PDB file of C-alpha atoms in Angstrom:
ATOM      1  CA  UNK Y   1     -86.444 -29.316  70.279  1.00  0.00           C
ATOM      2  CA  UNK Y   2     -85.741 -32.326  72.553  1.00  0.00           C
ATOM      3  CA  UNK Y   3     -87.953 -32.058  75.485  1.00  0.00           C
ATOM      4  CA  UNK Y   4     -86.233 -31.787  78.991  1.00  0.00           C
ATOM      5  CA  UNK Y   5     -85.956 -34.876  81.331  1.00  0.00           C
ATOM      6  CA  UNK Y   6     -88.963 -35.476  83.624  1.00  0.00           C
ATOM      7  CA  UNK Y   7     -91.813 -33.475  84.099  1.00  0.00           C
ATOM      8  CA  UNK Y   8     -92.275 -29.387  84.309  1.00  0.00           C
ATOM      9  CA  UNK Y   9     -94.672 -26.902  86.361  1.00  0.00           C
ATOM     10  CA  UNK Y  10     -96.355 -27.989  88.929  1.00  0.00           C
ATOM     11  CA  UNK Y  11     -95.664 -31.302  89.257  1.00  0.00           C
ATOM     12  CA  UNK Y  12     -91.787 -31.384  88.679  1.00  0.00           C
ATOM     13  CA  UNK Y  13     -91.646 -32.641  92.069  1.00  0.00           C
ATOM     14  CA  UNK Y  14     -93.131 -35.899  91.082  1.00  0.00           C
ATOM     15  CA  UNK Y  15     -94.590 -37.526  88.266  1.00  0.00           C
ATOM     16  CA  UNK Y  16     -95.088 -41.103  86.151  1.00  0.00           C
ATOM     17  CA  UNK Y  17     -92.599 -42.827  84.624  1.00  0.00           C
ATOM     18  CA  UNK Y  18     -92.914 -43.439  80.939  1.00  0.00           C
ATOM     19  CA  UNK Y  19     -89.170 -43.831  79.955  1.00  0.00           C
ATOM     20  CA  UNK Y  20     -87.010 -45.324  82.983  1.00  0.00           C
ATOM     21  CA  UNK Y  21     -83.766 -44.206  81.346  1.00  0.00           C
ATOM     22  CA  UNK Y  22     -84.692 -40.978  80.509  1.00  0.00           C
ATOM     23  CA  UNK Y  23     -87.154 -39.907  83.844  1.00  0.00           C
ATOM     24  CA  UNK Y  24     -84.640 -41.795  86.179  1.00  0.00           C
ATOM     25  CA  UNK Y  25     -81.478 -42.977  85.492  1.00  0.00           C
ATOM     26  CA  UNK Y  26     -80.106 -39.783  83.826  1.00  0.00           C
ATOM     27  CA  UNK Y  27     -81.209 -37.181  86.101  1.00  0.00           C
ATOM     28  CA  UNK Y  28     -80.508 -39.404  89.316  1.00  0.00           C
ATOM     29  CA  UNK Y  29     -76.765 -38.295  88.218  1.00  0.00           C
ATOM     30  CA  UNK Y  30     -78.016 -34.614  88.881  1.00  0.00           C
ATOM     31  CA  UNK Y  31     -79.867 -35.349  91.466  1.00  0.00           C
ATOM     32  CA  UNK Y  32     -81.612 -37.943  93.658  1.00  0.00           C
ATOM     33  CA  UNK Y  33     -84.642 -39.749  92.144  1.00  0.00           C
ATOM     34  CA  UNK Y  34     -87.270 -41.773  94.752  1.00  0.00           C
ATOM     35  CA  UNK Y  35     -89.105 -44.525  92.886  1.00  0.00           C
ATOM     36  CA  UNK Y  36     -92.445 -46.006  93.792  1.00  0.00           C
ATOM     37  CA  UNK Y  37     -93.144 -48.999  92.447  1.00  0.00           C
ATOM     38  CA  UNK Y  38     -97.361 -49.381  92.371  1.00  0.00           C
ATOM     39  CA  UNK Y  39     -99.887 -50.994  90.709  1.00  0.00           C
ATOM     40  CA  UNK Y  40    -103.397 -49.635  91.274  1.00  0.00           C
ATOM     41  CA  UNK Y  41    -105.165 -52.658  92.181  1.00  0.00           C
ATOM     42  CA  UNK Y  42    -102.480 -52.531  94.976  1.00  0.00           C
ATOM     43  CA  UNK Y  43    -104.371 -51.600  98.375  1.00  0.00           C
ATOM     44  CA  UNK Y  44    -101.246 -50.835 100.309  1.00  0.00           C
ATOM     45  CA  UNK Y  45     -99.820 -48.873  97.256  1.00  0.00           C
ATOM     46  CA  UNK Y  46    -103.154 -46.366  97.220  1.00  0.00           C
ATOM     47  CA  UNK Y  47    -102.241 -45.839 101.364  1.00  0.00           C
ATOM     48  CA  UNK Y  48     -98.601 -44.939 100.158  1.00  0.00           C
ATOM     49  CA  UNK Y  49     -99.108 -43.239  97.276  1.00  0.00           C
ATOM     50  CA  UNK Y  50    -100.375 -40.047  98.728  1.00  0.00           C
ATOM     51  CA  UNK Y  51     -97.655 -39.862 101.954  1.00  0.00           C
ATOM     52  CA  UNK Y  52     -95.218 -40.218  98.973  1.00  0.00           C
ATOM     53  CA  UNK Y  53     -96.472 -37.726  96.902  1.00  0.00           C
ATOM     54  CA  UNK Y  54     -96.890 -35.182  99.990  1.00  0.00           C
ATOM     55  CA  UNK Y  55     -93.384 -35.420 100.715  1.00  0.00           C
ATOM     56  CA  UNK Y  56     -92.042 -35.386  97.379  1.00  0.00           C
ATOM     57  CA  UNK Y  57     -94.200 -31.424  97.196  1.00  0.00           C
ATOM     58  CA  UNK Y  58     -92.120 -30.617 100.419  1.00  0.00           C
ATOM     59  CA  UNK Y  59     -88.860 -31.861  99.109  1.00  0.00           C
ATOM     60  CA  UNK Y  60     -85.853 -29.766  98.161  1.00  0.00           C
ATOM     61  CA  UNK Y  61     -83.027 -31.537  96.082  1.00  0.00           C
ATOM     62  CA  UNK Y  62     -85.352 -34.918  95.072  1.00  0.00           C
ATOM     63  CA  UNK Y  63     -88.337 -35.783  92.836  1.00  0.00           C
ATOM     64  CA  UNK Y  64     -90.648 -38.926  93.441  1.00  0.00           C
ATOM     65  CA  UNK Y  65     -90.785 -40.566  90.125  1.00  0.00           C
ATOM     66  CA  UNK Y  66     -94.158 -43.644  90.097  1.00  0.00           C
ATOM     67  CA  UNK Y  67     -93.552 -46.574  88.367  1.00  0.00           C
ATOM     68  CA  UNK Y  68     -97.201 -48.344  87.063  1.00  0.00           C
ATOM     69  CA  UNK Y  69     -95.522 -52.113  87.457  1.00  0.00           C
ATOM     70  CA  UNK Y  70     -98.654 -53.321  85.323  1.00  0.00           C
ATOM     71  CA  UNK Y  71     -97.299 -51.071  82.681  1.00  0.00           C
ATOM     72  CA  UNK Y  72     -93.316 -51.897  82.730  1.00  0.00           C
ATOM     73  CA  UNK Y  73     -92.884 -55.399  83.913  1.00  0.00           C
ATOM     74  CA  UNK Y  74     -89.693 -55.325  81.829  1.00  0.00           C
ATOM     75  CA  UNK Y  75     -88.502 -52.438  84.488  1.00  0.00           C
ATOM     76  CA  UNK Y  76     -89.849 -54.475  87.508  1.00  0.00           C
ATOM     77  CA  UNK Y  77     -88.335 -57.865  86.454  1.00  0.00           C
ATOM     78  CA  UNK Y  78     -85.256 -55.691  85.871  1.00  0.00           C
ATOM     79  CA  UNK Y  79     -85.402 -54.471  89.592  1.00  0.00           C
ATOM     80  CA  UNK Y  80     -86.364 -57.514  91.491  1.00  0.00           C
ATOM     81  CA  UNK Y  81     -90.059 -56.322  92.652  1.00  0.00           C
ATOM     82  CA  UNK Y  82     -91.354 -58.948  93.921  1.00  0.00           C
ATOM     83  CA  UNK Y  83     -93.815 -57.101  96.701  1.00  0.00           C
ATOM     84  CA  UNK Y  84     -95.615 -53.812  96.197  1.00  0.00           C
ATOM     85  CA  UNK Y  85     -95.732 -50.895  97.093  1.00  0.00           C
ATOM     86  CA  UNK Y  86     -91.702 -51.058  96.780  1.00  0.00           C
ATOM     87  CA  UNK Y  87     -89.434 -47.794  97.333  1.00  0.00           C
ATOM     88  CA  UNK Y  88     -86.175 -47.315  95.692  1.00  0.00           C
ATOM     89  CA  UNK Y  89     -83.988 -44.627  96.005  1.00  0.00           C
ATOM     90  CA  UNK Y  90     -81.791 -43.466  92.748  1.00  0.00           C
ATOM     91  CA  UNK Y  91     -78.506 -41.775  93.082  1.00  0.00           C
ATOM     92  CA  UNK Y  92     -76.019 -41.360  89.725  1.00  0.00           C
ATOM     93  CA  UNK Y  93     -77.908 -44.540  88.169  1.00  0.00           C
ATOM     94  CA  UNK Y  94     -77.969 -46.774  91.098  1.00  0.00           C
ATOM     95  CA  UNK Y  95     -80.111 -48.148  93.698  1.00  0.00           C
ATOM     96  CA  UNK Y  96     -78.271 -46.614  96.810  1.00  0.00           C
ATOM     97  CA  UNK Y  97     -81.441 -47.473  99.704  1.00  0.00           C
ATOM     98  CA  UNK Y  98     -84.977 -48.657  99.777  1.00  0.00           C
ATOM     99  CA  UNK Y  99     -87.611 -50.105 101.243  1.00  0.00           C
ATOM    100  CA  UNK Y 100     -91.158 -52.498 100.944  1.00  0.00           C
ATOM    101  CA  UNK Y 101     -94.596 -51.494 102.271  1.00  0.00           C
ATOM    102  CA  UNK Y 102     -96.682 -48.955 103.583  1.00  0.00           C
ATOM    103  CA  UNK Y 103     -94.280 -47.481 106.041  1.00  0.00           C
ATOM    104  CA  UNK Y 104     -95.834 -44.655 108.229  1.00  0.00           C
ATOM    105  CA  UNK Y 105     -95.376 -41.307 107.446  1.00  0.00           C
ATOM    106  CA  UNK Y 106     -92.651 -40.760 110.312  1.00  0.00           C
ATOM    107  CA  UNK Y 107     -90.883 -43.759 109.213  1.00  0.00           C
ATOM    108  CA  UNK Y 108     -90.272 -42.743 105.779  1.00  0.00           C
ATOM    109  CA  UNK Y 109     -89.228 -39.136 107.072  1.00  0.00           C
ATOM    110  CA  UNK Y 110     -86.385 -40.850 108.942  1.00  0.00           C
ATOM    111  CA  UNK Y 111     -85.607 -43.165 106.106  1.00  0.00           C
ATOM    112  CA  UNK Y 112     -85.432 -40.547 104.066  1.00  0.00           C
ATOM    113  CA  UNK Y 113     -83.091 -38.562 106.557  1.00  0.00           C
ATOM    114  CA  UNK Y 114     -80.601 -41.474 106.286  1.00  0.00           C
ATOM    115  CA  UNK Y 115     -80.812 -41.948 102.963  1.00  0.00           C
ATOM    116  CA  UNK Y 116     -80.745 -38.843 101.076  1.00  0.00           C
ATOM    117  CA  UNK Y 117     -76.987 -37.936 100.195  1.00  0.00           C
ATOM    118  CA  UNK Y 118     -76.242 -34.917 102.740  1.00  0.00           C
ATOM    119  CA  UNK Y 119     -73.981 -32.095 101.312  1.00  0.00           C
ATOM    120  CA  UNK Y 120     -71.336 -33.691 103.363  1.00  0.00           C
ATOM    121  CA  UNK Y 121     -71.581 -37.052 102.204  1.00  0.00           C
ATOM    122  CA  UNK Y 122     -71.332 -35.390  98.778  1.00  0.00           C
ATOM    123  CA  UNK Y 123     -67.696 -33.275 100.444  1.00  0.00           C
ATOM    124  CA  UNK Y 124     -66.546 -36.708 101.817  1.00  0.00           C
ATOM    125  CA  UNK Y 125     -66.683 -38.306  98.393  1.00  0.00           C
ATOM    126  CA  UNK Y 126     -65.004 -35.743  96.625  1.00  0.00           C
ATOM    127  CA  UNK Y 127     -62.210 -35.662  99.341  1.00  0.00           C
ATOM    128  CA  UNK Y 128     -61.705 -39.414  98.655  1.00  0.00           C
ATOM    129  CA  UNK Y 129     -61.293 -38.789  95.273  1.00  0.00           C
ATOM    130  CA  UNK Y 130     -59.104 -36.780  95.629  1.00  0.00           C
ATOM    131  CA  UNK Y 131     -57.100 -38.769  97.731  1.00  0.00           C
ATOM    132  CA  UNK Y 132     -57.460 -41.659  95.166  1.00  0.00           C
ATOM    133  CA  UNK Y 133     -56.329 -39.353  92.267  1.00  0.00           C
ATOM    134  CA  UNK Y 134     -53.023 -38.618  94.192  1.00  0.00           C
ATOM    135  CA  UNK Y 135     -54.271 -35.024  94.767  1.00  0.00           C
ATOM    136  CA  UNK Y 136     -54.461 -35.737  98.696  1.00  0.00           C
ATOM    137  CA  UNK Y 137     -54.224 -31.532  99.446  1.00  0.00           C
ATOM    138  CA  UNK Y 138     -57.346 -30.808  97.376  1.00  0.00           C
ATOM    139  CA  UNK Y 139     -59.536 -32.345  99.896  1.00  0.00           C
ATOM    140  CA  UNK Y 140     -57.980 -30.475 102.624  1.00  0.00           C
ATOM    141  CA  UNK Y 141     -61.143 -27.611 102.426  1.00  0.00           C
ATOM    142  CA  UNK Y 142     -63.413 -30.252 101.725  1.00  0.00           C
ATOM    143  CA  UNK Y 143     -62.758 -32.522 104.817  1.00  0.00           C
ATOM    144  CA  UNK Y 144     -62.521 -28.950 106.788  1.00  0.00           C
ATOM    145  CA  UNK Y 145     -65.975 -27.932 106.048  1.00  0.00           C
ATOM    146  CA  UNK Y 146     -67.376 -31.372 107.018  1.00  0.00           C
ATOM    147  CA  UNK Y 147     -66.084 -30.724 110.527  1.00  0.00           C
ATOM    148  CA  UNK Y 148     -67.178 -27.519 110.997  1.00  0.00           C
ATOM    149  CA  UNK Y 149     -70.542 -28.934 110.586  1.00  0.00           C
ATOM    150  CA  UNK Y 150     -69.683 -32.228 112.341  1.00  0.00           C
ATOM    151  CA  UNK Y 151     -67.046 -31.892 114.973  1.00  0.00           C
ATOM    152  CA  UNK Y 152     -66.647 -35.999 114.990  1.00  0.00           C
ATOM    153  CA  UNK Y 153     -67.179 -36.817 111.964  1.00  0.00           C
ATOM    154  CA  UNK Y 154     -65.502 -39.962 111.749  1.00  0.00           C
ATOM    155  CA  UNK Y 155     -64.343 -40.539 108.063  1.00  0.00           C
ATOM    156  CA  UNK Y 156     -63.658 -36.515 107.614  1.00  0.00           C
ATOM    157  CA  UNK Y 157     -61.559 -36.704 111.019  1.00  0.00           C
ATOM    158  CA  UNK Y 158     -59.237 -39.461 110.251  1.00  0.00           C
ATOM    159  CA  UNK Y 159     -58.479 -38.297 106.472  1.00  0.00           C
ATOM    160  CA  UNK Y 160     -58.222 -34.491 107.968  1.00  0.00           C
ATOM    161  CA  UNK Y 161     -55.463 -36.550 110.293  1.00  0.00           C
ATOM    162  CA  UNK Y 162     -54.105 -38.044 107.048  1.00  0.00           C
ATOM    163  CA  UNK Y 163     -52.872 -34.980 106.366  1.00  0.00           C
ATOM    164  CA  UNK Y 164     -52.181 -33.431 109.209  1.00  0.00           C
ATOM    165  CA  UNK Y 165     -49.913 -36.043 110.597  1.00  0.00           C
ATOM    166  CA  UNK Y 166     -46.792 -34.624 109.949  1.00  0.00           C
ATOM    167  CA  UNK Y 167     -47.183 -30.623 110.098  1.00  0.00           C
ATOM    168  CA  UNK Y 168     -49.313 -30.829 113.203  1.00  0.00           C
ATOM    169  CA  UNK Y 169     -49.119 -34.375 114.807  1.00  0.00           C
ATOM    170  CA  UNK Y 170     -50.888 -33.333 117.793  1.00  0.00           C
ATOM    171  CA  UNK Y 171     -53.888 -32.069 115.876  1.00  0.00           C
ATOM    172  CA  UNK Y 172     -54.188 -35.442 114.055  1.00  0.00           C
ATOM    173  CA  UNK Y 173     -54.001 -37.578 116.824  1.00  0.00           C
ATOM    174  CA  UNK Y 174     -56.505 -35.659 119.013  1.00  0.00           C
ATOM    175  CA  UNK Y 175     -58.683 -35.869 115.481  1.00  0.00           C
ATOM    176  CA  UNK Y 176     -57.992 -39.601 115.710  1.00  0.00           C
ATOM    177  CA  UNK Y 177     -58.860 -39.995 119.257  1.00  0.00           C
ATOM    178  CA  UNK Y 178     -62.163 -38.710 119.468  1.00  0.00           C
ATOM    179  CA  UNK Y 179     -63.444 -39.885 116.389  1.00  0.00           C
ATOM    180  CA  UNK Y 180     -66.089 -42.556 116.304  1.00  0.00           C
ATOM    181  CA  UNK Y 181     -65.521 -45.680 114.368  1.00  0.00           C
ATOM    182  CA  UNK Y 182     -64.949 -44.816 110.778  1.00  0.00           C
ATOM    183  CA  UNK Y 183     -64.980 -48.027 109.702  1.00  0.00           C
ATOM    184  CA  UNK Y 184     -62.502 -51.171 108.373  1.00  0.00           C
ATOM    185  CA  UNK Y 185     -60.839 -48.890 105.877  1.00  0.00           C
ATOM    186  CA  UNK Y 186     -60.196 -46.285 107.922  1.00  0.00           C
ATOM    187  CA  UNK Y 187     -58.657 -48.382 110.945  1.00  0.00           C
ATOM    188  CA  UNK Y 188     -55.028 -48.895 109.202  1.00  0.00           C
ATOM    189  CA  UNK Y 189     -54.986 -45.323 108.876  1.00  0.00           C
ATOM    190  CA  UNK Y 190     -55.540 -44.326 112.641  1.00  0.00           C
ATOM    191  CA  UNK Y 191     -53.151 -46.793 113.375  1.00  0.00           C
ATOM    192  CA  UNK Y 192     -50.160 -45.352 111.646  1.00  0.00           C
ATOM    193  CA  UNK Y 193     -51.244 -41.907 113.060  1.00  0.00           C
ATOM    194  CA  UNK Y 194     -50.773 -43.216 116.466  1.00  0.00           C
ATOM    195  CA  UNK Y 195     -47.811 -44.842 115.521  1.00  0.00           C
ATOM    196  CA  UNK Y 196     -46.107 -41.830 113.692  1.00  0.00           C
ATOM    197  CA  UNK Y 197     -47.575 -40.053 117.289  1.00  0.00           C
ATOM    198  CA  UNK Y 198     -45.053 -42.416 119.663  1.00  0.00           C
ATOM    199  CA  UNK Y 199     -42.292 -41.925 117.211  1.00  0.00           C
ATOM    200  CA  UNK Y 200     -42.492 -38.243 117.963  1.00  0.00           C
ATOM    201  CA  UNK Y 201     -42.090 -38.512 121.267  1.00  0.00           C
ATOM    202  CA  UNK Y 202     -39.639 -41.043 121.714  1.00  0.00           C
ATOM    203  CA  UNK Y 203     -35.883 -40.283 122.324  1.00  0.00           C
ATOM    204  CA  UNK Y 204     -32.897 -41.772 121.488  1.00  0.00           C
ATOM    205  CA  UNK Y 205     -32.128 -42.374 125.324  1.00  0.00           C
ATOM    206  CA  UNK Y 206     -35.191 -44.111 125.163  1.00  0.00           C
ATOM    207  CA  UNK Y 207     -34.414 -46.693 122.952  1.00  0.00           C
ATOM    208  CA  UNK Y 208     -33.168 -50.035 123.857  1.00  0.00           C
ATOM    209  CA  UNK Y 209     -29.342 -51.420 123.705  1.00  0.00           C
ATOM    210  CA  UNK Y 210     -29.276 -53.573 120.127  1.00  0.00           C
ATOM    211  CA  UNK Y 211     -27.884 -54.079 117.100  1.00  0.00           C
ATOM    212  CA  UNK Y 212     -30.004 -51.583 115.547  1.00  0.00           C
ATOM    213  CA  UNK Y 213     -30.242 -48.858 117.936  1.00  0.00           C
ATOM    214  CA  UNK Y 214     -28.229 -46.385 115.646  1.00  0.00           C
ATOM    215  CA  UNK Y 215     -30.181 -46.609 112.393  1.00  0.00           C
ATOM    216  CA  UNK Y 216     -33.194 -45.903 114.757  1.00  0.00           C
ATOM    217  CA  UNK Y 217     -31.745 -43.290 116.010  1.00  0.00           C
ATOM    218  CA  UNK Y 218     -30.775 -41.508 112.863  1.00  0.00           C
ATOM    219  CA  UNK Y 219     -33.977 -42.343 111.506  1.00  0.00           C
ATOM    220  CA  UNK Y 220     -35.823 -40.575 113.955  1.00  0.00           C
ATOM    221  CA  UNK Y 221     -33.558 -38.131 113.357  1.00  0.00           C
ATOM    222  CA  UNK Y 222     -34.572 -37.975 110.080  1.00  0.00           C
ATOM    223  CA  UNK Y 223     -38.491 -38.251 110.678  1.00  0.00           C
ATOM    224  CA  UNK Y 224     -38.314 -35.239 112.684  1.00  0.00           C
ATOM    225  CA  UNK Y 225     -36.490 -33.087 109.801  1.00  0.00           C
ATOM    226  CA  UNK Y 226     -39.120 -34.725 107.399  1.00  0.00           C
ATOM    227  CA  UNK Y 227     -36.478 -36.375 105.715  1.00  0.00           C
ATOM    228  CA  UNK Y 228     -38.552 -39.021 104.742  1.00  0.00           C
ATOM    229  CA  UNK Y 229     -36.023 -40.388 102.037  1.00  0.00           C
ATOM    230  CA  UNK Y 230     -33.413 -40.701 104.461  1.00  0.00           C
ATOM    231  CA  UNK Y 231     -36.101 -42.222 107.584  1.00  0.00           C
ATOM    232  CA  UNK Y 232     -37.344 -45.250 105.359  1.00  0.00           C
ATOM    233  CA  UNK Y 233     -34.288 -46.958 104.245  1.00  0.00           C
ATOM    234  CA  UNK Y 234     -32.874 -46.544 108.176  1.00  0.00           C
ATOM    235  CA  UNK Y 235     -35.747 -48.076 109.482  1.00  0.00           C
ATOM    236  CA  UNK Y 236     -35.322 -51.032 106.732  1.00  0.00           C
ATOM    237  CA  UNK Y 237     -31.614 -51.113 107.865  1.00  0.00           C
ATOM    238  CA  UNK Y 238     -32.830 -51.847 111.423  1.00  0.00           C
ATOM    239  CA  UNK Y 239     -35.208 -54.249 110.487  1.00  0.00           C
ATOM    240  CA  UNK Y 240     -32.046 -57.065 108.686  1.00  0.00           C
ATOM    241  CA  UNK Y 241     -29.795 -55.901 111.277  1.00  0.00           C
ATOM    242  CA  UNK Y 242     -32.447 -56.674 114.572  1.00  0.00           C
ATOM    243  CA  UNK Y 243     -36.056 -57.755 113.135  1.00  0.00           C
ATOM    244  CA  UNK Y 244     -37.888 -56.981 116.096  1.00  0.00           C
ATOM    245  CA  UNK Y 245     -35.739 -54.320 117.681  1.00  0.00           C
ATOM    246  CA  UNK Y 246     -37.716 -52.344 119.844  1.00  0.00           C
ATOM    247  CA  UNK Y 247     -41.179 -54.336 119.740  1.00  0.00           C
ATOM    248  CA  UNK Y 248     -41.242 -54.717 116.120  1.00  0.00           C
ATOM    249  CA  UNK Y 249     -40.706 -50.787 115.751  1.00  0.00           C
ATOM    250  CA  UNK Y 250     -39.234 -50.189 112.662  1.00  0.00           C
ATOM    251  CA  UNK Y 251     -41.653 -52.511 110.736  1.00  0.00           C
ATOM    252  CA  UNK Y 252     -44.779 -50.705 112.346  1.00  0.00           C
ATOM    253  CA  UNK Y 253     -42.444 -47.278 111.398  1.00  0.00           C
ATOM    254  CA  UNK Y 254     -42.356 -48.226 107.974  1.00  0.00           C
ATOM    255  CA  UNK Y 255     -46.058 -49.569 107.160  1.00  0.00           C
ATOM    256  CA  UNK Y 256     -47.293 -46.251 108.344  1.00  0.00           C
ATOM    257  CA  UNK Y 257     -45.414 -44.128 106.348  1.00  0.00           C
ATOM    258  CA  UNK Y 258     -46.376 -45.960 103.806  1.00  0.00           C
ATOM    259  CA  UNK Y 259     -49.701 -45.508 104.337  1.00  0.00           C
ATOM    260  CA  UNK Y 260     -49.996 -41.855 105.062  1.00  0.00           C
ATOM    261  CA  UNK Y 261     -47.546 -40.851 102.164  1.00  0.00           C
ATOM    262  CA  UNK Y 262     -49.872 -43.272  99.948  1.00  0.00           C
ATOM    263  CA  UNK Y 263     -49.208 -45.847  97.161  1.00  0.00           C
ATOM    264  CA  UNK Y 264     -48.198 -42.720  94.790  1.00  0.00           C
ATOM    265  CA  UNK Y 265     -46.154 -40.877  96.601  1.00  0.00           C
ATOM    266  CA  UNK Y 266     -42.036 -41.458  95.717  1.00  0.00           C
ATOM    267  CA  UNK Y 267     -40.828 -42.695  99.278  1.00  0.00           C
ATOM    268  CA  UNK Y 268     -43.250 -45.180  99.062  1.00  0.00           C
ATOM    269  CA  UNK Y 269     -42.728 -46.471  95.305  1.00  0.00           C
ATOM    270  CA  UNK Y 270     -39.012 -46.320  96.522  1.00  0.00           C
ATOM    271  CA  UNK Y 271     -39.019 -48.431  99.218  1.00  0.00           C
ATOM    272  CA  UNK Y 272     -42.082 -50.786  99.337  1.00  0.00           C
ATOM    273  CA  UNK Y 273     -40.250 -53.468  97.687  1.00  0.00           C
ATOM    274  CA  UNK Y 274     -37.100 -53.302  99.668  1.00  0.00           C
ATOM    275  CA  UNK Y 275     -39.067 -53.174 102.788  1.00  0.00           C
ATOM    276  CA  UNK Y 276     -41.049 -56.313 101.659  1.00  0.00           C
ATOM    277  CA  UNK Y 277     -37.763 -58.109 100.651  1.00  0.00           C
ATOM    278  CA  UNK Y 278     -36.362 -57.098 104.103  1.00  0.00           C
ATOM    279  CA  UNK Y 279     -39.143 -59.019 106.152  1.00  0.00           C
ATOM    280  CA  UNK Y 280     -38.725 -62.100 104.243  1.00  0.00           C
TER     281      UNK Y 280
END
């Protein structure tokens, strides 16, 4: 019988490495795997060793695996150690955070706070999955149980938004709005909620006098019904009849559609290229 990965008992909260693939790499795909790169001539390593190890016998969801670099250069060379005692932290095969030195105990209990996936950092990358596998609705109770935990989470509140947008606009914007910065990839998405947010308020009395003031106003027409498949190619219609009718507005109209509804979605493989053949 094939023994199981790491060690058992007592200790299966840390132990030596004798086979990196099998101790770490594999089970850091179940779970996270701490590595502590010694030696044990290594003064600094013997003052780490033990903080290490004390933790690891308190943790819940990660072992502390101890790497003898004296006995697998091949595995230090392979991992750039150049100082020791060095700390890396293993998650699904790969060096996610880490750190050099004796750190204090305190330090390497925050460290560890930031660096361990949370349950919601696991949520938030199955909701982008989703999202990425065209299956956008799926992460709906994902991204909903990140914010019942945290309120503002930033990346769970603008995706949550994402979908929200169009059955309950002013639930996505006030998402949006108090939402810390979620980062670059997350900025073109705010931006068409906001946008989508003006549209749906705005009234054809509102509009300017122009060439294209009646596709705009049957395409807001449209937006409001949903009609998706009749808003897009109205709002193209404005832009060769009056480019910037309306600051721009039908341009800005169509890019966030585009990105809300997503790359996948039929309006978008529809229309994309007509809307980039209007513009130029």
């Amino acid at each position: 019988m094939q023994a199981p990965f790491g060690p058992q008992g007592a200790d299966a909260q840390r132990f030596d490495v004798t086979d990196f693939d099998r101790d770490v790499l594999i089970p850091s795909h179940a779970a996270p795997v701490l590595v502590d790169f010694w030696a044990p001539w290594c003064g600094p390593c013997r003052v780490l060793g033990p903080v290490l190890e004390r933790l690891a016998d308190e943790a819940d969801g990660w072992t502390l695996a101890k790497v003898n670099t004296d006995q697998h250069p091949q595995v230090s060379a392979q991992y750039g150690i150049r100082g020791i005692p060095a700390v890396k932290l293993f998650v699904d095969g790969a060096v996610v955070d880490e750190f050099t030195g004796a750190l204090p105990e305190a330090a390497i209990r925050q460290w560890l706070e930031k660096a361990l996936p949370s349950e919601n950092t696991q949520r938030l990358a199955a909701a982008e999955a989703a999202f990425e596998a065209g299956e956008a609705e799926a992460a709906r109770p994902l991204l909903e149980q990140i914010l019942a935990d945290e309120p503002t989470h930033p990346q769970a509140s603008i995706r949550l938004a994402q979908l929200l947008a169009f059955e309950d606009p002013d639930r996505a914007l006030t998402l949006v709005e108090r939402a810390p910065f979620a980062g670059p990839h997350y900025v073109q998405i705010a931006e068409a909620i906001r946008t989508l947010a003006h549209l749906g308020q705005t009234t054809p009395s509102d509009l300017p006098e122009g060439p294209g003031r009646e596709a705009f106003t049957q395409a807001l027409v449209a937006l409001a019904d949903g009609d998706f498949d009749a808003a897009v190619p109205r709002f193209i219609e404005v832009i060769t009849v009056d480019r910037y009718y309306a600051d721009d507005a039908a341009r800005k109209a169509c890019v966030a559609l585009f990105t809300l509804l997503g790359p996948q979605h039929e309006v978008t493989r529809t229309y994309r290229r007509r809307f980039d053949m209007a513009l130029y």
